[in-house]
Tab-separated table of C-alpha atoms in Angstrom:
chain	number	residue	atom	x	y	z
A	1344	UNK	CA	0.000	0.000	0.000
A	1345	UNK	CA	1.680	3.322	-0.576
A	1346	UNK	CA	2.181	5.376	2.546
A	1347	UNK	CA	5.113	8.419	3.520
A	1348	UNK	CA	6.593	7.844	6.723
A	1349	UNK	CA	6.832	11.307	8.626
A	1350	UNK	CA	8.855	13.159	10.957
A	1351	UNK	CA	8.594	10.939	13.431
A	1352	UNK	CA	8.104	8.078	12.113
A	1353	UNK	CA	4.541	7.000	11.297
A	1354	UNK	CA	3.462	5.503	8.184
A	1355	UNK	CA	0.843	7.275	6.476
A	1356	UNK	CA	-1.209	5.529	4.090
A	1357	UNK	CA	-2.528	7.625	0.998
A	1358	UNK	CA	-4.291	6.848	-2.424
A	1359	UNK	CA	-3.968	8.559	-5.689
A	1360	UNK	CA	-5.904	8.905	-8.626
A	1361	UNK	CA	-5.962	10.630	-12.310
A	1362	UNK	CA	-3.558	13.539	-13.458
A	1363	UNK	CA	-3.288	17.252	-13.318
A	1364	UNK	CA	-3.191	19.698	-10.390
A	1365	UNK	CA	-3.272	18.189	-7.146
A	1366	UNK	CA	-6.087	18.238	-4.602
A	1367	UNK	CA	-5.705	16.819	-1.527
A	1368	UNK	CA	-8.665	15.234	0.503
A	1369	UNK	CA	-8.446	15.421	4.033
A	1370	UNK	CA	-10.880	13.097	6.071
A	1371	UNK	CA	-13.027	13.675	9.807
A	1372	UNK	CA	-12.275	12.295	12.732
A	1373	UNK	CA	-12.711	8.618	13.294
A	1374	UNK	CA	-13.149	8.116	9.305
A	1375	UNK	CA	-10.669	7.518	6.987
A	1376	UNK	CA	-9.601	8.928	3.320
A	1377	UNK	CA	-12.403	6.057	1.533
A	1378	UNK	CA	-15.245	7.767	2.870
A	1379	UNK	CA	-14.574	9.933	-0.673
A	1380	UNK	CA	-15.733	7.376	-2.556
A	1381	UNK	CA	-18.322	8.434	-4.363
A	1382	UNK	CA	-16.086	11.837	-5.165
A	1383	UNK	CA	-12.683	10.450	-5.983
A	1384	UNK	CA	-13.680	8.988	-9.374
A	1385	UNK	CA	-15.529	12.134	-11.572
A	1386	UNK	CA	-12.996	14.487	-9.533
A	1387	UNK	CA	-10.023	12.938	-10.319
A	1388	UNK	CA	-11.741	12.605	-14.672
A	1389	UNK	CA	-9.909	16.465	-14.378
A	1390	UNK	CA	-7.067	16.591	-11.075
A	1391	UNK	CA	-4.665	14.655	-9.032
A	1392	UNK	CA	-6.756	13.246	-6.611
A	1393	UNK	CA	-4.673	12.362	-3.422
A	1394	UNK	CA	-6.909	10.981	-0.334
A	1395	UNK	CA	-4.754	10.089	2.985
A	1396	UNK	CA	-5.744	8.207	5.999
A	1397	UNK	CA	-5.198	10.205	9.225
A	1398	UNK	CA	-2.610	8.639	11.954
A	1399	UNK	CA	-4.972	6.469	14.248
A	1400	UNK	CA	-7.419	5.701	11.233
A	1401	UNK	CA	-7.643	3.728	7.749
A	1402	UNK	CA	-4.903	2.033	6.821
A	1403	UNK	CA	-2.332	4.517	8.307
A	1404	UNK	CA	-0.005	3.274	11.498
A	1405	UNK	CA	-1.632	3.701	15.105
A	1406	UNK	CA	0.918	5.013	17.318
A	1407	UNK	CA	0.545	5.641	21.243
A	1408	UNK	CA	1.176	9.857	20.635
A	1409	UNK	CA	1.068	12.273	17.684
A	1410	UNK	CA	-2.779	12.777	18.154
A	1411	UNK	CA	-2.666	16.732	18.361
A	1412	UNK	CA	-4.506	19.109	15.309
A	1413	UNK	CA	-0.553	20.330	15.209
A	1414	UNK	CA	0.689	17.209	14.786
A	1415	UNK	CA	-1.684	16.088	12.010
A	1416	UNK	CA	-0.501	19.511	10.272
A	1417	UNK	CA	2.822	18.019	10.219
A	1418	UNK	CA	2.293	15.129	8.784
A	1419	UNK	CA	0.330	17.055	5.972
A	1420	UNK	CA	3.069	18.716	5.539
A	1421	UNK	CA	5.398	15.397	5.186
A	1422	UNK	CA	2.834	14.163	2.675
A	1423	UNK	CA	3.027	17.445	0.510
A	1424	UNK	CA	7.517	17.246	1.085
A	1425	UNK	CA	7.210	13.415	0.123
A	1426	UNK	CA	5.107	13.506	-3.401
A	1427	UNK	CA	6.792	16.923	-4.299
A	1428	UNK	CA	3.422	18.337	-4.489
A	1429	UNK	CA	3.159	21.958	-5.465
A	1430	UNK	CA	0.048	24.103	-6.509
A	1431	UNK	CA	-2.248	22.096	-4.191
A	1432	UNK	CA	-6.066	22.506	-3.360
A	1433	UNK	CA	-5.812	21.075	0.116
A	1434	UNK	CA	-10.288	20.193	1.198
A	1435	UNK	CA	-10.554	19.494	5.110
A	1436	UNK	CA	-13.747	17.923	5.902
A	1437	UNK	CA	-14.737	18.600	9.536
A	1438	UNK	CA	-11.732	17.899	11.565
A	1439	UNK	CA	-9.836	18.271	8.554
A	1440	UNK	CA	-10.295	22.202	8.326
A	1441	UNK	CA	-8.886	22.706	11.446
A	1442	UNK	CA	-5.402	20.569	10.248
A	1443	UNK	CA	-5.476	23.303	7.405
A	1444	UNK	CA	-5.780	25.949	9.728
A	1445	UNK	CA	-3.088	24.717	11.674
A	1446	UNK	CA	-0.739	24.177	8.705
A	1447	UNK	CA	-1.629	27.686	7.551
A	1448	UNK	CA	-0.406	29.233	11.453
A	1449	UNK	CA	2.729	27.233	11.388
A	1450	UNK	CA	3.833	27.009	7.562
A	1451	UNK	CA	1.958	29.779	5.549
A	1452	UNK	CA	0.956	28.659	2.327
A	1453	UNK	CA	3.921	26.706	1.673
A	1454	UNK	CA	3.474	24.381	-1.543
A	1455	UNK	CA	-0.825	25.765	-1.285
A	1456	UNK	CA	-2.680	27.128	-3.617
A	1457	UNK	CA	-5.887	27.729	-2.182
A	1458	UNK	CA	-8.683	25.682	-0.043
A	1459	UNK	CA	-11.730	24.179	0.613
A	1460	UNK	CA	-13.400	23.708	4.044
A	1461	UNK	CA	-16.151	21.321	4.211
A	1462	UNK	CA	-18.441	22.012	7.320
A	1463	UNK	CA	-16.506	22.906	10.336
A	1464	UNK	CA	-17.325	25.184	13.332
A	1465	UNK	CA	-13.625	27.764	14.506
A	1466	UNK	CA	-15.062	26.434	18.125
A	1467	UNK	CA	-16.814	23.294	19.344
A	1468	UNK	CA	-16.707	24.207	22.822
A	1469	UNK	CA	-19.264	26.267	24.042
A	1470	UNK	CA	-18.643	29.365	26.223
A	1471	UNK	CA	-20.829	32.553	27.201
A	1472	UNK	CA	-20.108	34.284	24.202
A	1473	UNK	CA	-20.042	31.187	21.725
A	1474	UNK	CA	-23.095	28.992	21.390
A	1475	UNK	CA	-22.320	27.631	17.900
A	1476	UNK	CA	-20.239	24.393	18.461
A	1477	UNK	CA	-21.077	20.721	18.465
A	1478	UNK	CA	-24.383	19.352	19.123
A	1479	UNK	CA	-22.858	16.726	22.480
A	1480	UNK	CA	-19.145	17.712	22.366
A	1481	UNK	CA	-19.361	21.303	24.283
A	1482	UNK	CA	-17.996	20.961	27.627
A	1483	UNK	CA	-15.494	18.782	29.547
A	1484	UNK	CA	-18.490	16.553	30.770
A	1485	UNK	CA	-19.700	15.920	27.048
A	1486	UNK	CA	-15.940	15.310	25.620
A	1487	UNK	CA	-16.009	12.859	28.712
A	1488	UNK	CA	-19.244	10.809	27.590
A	1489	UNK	CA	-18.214	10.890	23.766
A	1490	UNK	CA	-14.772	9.419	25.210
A	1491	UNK	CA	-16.293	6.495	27.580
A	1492	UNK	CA	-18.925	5.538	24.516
A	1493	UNK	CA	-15.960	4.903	22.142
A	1494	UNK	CA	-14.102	3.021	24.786
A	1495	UNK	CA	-17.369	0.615	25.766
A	1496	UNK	CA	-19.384	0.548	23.290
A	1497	UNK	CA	-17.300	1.427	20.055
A	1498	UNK	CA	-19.890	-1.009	17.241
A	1499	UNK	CA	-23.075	1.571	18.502
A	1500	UNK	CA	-21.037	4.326	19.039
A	1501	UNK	CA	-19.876	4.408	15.128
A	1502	UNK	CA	-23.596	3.208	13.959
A	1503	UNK	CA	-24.946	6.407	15.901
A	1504	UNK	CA	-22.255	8.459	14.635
A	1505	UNK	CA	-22.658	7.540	10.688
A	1506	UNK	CA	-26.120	7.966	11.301
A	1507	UNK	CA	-26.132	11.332	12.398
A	1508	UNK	CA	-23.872	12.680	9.784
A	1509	UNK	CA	-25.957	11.860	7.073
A	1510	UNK	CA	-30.012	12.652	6.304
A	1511	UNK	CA	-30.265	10.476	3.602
A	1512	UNK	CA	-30.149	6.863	4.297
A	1513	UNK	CA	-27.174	4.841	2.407
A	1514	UNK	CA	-27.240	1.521	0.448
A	1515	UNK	CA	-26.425	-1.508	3.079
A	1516	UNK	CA	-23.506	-2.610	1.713
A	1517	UNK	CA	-22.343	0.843	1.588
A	1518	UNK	CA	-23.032	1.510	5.049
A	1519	UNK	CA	-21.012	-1.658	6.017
A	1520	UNK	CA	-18.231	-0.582	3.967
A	1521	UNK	CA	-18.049	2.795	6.309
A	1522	UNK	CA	-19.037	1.195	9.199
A	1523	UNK	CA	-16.049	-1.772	8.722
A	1524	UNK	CA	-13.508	1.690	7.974
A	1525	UNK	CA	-14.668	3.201	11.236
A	1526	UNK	CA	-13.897	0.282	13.315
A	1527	UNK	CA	-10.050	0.859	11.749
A	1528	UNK	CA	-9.389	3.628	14.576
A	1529	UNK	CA	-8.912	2.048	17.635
A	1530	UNK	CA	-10.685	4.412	21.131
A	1531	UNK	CA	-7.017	5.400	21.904
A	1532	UNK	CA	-6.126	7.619	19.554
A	1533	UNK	CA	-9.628	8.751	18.757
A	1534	UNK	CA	-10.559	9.994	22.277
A	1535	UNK	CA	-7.060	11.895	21.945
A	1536	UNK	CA	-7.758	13.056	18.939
A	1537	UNK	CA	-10.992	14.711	20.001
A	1538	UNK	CA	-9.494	15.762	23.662
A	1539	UNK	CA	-7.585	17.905	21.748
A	1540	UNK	CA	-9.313	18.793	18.649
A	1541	UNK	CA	-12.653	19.786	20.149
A	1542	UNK	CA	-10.540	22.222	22.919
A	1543	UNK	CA	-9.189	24.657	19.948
A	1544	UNK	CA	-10.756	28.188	19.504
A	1545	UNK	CA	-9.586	29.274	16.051
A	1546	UNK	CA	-11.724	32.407	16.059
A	1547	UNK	CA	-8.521	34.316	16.430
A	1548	UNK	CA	-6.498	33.887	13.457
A	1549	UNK	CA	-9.100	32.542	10.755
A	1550	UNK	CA	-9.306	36.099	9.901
A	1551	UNK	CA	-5.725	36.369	9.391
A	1552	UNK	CA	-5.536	33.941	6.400
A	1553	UNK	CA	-5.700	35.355	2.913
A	1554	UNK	CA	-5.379	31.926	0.505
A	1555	UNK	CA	-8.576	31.673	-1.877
A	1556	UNK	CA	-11.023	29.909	0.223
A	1557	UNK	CA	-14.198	28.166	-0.221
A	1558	UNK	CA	-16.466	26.527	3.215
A	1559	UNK	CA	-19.298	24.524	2.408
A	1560	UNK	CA	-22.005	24.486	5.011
A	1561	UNK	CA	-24.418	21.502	5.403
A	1562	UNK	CA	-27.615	23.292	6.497
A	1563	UNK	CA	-28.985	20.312	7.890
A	1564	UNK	CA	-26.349	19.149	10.289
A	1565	UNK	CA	-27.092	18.040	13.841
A	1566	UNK	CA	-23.724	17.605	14.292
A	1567	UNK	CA	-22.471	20.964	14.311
A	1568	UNK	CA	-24.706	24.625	13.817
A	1569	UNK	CA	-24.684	25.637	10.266
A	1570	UNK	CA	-24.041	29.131	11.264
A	1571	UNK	CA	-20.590	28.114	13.200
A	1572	UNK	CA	-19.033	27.268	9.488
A	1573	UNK	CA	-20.787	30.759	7.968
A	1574	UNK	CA	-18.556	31.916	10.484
A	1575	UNK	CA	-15.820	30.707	8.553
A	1576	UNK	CA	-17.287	32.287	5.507
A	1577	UNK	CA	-17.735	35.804	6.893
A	1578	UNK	CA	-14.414	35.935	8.875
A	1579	UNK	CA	-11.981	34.725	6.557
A	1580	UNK	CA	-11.402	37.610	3.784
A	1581	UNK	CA	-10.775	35.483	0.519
A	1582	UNK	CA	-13.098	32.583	1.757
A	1583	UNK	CA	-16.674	32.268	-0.066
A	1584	UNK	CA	-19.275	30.446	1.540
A	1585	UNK	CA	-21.706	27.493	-0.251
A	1586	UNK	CA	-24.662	26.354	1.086
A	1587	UNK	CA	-25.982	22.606	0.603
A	1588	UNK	CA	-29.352	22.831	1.880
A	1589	UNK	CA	-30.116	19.227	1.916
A	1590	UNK	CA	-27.006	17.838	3.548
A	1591	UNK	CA	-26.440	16.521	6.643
A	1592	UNK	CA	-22.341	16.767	7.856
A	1593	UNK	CA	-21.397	14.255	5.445
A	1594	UNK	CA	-21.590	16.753	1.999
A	1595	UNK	CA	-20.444	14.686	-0.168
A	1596	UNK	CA	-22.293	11.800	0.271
A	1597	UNK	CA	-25.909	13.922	1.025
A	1598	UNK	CA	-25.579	15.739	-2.200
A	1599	UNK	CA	-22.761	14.081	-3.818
A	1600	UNK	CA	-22.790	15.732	-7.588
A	1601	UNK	CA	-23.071	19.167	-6.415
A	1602	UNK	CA	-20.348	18.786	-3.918
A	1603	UNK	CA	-18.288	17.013	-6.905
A	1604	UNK	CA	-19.324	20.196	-9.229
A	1605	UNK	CA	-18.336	22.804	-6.449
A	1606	UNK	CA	-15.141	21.215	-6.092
A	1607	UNK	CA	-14.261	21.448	-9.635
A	1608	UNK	CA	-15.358	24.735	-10.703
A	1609	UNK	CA	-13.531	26.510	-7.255
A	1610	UNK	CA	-10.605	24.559	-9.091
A	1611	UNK	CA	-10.691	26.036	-11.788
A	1612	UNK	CA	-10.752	29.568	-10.557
């Protein structure tokens, strides 16, 4: 399987597909880079489509540490060094924006050409001023129940979770297919993941970044408030907002050729 090993020493599996100017597809937390499966295909008919499997998930290695957003900026960075990728549209899919905005703070737009943010809040934490963050995941005490759910009760906790990131129900086989990709992360690494991940307040320097920008926001999510990634939108000053009014968090598989199209034609600009 192909894979880069990074900075310190994790394999990092990653999948490639068709020719021209690269566009790397960054996955959520506790998913993996095949949940693009129905997008990989008519995207890569006109780019380099590169998909990678986050440390802790897919096929990548599972070590005992790394699991910090800065971290996972790193190793996107490693990826980028390792295929000699240059004039990349980097798309971050929940979790995955915040690994751009990270690599954005600590490299600039090294090797980037411009981005695409699928449906992610700057804050998932709540706080008196802030009430647009995740739906469970808002304080200390709901990090702690997401955290003893994976540990216990992993096979419902993934079920639940598919379920909730999606409002339009998916083929059985196809389900099993996610579901069986899921169960690749072992509780370790995602409960760190998410104790870190779901602590950052990015408010502060989303406004600072001026690469070409697109954030899609999923009007229907339960997941996370719409209005947390119009946020994104209205804060960042090159960043244009999309709206997908029948999606759930999962975009790209609620409204698959429109998320396909979008992704295209903001290529293209």
């Amino acid at each position: 399987m192909p894979h880069i090993t990074t900075s310190d020493g994790t394999r990092i599996h990653y999948e490639e597909q068709g020719h021209g100017r690269p566009l790397v597809m960054i996955h959520g937390w506790t998913f993996s880079g095949r949940f693009f499966h129905r997008n990989v295909g008519p995207i890569s008919e006109q780019a380099r489509v590169i998909t990678v499997d986050l440390r802790g998930h897919g096929r990548s290695e599972k070590p005992q540490h790394g699991y910090r957003i800065s971290r996972l900026a790193a190793d996107l960075r490693d990826l980028l060094v390792a295929l000699n990728l240059q004039d990349v549209t980097v798309l971050g899919w929940s979790l995955g924006c915040p690994i751009i905005w990270s690599y954005l703070e600590l490299f600039g737009t090294e090797r980037i050409r411009n981005a695409i943010f699928v449906q992610q809040t700057p804050k998932q934490y709540y706080s008196a001023e802030w009430k647009l963050g995740h739906a469970a995941c808002y304080d200390q005490a709901g990090l702690t129940a997401v955290q003893q759910q994976l540990t216990l009760t992993p096979e419902e906790f993934d079920k639940g979770n598919l379920e909730s990131c999606i409002c339009h129900p998916l083929p059985d086989d196809e389900k099993a297919f996610l579901l069986r990709e899921m169960a690749q992360s072992p509780a370790y690494a995602r409960s760190a993941m998410m104790a870190d991940h779901t602590t950052q307040d990015w408010r502060d320097i989303i406004p600072r970044f001026a690469i070409p920008a697109l954030m899609m926001i999923a009007r229907k999510d339960t997941v996370l408030n719409p209005e947390g990634p119009a946020w994104v939108a209205q804060h960042m000053p090159n960043c244009r907002g999309v709206d997908f009014t029948d999606s759930a968090h999962m975009v790209f598989l609620d409204e698959t050729e429109k998320f396909n199209r979008t992704v295209l034609d903001f290529m293209k600009g």
